Coordinates of C-alpha atoms in Angstrom, one line a residue:
Chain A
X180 CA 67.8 7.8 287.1
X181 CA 70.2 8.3 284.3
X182 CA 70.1 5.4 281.8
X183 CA 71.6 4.5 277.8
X184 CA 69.9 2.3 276.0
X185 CA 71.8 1.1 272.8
X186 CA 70.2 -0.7 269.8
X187 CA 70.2 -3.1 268.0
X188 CA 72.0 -5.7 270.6
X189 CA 74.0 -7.8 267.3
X190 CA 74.2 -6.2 263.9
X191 CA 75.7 -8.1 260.6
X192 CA 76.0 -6.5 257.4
X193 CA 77.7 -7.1 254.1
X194 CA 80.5 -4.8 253.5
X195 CA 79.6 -1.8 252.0
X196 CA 75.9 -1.9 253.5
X197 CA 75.9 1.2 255.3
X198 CA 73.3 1.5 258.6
X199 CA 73.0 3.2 262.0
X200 CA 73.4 2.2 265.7
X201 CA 71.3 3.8 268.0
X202 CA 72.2 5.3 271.7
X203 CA 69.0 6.3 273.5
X204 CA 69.6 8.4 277.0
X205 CA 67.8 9.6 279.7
X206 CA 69.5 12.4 281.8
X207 CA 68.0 15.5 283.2
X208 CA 70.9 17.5 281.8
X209 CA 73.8 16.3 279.2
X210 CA 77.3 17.3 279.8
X211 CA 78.6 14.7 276.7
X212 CA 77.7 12.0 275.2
X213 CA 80.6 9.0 274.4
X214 CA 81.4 7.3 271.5
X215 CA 83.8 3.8 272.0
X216 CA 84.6 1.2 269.5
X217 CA 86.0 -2.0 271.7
X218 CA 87.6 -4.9 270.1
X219 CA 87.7 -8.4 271.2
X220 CA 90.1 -8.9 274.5
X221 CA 90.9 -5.3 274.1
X222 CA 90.1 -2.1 276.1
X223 CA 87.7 0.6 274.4
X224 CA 88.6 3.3 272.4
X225 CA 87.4 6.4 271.8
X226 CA 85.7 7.5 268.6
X227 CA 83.8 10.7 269.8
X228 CA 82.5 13.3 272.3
X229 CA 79.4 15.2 271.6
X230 CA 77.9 17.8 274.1
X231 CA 74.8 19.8 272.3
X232 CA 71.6 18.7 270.4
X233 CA 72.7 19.2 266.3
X234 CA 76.5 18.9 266.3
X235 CA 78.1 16.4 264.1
X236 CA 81.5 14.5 264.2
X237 CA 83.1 12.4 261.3
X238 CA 86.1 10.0 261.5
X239 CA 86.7 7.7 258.4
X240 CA 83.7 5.8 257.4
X241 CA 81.7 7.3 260.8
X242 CA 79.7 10.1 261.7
X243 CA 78.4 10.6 265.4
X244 CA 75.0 12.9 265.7
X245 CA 73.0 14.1 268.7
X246 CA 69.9 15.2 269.5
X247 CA 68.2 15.6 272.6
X248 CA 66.9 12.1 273.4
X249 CA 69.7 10.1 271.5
X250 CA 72.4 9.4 269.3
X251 CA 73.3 8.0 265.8
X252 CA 76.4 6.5 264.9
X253 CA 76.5 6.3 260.5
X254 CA 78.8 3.9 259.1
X255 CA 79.4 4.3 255.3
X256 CA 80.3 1.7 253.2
X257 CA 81.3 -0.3 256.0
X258 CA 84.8 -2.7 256.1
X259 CA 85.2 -6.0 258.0
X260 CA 87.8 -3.9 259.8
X261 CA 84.6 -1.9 261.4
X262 CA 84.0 -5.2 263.1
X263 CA 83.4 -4.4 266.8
X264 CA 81.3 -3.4 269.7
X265 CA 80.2 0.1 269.7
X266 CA 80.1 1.9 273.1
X267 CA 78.2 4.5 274.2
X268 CA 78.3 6.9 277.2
X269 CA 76.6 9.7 279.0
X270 CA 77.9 12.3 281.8
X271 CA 74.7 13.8 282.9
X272 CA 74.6 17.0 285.0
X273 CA 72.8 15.0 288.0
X274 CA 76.7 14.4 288.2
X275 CA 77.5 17.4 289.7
X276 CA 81.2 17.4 290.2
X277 CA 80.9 13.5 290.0
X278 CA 82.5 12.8 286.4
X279 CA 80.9 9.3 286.4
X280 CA 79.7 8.0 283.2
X281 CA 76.8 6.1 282.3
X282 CA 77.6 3.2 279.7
X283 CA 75.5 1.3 277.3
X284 CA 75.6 -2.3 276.9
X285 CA 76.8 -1.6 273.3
X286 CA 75.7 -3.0 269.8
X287 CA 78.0 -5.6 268.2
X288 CA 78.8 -5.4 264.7
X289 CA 80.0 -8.1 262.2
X290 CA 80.9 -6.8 258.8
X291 CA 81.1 -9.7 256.2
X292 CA 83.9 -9.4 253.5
Chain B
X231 CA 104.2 6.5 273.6
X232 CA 103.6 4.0 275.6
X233 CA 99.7 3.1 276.3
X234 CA 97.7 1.9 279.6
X235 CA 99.4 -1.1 280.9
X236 CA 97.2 -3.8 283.3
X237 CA 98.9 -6.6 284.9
X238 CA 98.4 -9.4 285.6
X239 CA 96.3 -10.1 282.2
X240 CA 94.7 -13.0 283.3
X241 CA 94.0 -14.3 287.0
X242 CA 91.7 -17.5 288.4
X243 CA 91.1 -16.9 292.5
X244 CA 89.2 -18.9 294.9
X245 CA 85.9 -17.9 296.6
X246 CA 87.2 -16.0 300.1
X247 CA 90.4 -14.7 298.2
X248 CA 91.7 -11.1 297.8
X249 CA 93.3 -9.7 294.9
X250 CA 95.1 -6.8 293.8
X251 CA 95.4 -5.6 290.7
X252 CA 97.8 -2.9 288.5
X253 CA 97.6 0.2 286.2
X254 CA 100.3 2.0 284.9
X255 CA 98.3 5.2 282.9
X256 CA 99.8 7.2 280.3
X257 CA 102.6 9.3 281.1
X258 CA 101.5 12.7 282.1
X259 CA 98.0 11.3 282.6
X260 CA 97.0 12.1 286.4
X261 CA 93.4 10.9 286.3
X262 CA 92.9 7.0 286.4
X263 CA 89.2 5.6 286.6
X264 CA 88.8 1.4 287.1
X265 CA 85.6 -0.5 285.4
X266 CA 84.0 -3.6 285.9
X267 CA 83.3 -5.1 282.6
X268 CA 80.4 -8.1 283.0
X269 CA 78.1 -9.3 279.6
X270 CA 75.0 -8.3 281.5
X271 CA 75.7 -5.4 283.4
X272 CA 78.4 -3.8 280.8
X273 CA 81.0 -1.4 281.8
X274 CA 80.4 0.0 285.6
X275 CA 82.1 2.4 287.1
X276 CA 84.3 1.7 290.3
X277 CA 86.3 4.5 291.2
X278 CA 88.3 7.4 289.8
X279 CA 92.0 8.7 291.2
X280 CA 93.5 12.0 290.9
X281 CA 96.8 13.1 292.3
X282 CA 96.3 10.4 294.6
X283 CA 92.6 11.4 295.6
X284 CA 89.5 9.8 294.8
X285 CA 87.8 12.0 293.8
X286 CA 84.7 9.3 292.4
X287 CA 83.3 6.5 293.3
X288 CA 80.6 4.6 292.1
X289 CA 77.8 2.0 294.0
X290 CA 80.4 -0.7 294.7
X291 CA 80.8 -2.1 298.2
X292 CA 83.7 -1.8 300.3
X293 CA 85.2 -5.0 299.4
X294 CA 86.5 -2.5 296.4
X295 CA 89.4 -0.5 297.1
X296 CA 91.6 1.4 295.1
X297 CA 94.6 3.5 295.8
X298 CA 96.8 5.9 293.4
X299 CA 100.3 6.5 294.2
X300 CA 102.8 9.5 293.7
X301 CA 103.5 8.5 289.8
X302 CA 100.2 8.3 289.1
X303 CA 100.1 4.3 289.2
X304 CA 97.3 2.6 290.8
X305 CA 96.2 -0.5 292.2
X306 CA 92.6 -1.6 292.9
X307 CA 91.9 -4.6 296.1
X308 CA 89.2 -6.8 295.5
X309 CA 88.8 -8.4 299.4
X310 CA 86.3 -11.9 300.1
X311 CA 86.2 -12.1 296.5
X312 CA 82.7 -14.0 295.5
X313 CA 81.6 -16.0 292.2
X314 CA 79.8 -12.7 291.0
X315 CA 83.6 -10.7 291.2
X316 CA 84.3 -12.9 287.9
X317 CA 84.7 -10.0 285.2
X318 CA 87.3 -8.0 283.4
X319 CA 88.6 -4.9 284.6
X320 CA 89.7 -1.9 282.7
X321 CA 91.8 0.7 284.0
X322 CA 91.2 4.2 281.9
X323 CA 93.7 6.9 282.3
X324 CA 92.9 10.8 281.1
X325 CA 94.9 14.3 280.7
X326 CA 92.0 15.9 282.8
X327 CA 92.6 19.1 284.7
X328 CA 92.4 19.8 288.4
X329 CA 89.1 20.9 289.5
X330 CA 87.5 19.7 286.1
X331 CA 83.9 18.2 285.9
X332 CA 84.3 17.4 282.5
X333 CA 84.8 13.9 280.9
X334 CA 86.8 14.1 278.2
X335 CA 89.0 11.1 276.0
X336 CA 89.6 8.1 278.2
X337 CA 92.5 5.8 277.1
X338 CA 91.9 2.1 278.5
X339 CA 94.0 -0.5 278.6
X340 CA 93.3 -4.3 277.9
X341 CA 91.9 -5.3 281.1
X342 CA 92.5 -8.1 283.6
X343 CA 90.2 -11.0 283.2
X344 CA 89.7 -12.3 286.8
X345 CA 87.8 -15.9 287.4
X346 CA 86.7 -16.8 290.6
X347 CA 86.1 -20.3 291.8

């Protein structure tokens, strides 16, 4: 069964302490992996796709990597404007023509000025 | 340009109830996909419309119903509505292409926070 596993749950840091979130997935075959940022009483929105084991997307103070079994999202010298819940999601192949995705529970961060 | 609008925002229904609730997606945007948003179970996927076609649907039971109509707006029916139907629900619109198995950027809008009581 296709899962995502995202860690840690709660995450605080002082601005300008950079650190990673991880997205752990199990799929039999990945057709993309999502990257949301959702803010309090507001829908999520999107960050990144990734579809292969070693590519690499930046936005800003984030950088979204992939390898087979998960994912890193890098925040550099994090802002309290980076405050959020990070989102991740998986389409697996199991999918077929089925364009469900998978989500995480997501890891909330807390930047402190 | 104008984003993914959800109405009602807010709604508190009784225990036996039904409710409806409305998307309007991006203009141009022919693919609109409905979550259920809980703390414990996260985001979970309801259905997805296109061109008035579902064309997904996730392990809900039939007491969730959605519909898409000719501009692309859609509605989604909650019928019997139970104590565990509290959640907020995001409507996600896409530019995705006929025939396409590919996710690609979702734009959501704020949700409707439903109670039930």
């Amino acid at each position: 069964e296709d899962q995502v596993t995202q860690s840690p749950e709660a995450l605080r840091l002082q601005e300008g302490e950079s650190s990673s979130l991880n997205c752990s997935y199990t799929v039999s075959g990945l057709r993309g992996l999502f990257w949301y940022r959702q803010d309090p009483g507001k829908g999520p929105e999107f960050l990144f796709t990734l579809y292969s084991a070693g590519e690499e997307k930046e936005k800003e103070r984030l950088k979204a990597t992939l390898t087979k079994k998960e994912s890193f999202l890098h925040i550099t010298a994090p802002k309290p404007e980076d405050s959020a819940t990070y989102l991740c999601a998986v389409q697996g192949v199991n999918a077929g023509n089925n364009r469900k995705l998978i989500w995480g529970l997501g890891t909330s961060l807390a930047v402190n000025p | 340009k104008a984003g993914v609008t959800q109405t009602p925002r807010y709604l508190i229904k009784t225990r036996g109830q039904q409710v409806t609730l409305s998307c309007s997606p991006i203009s141009g945007h022919r693919s609109v996909s409905w979550y259920q948003q809980t703390p414990g179970q996260g985001l979970q996927f309801l259905f997805e419309y296109f061109s008035e076609t579902q064309r997904n649907k996730g392990n809900f039971p039939g007491r969730f119903s959605g519909r898409q109509f000719s501009n692309s707006r859609s509605e989604m029916n909650v019928s019997t509505l139970e104590l565990g139907d509290s959640a907020l629900y995001l409507c996600a619109s896409s530019r995705e292409r006929q025939g396409s198995s590919m996710n690609t950027e979702a734009f959501f809008g704020q949700g409707t926070r439903l109670t039930v009581v």
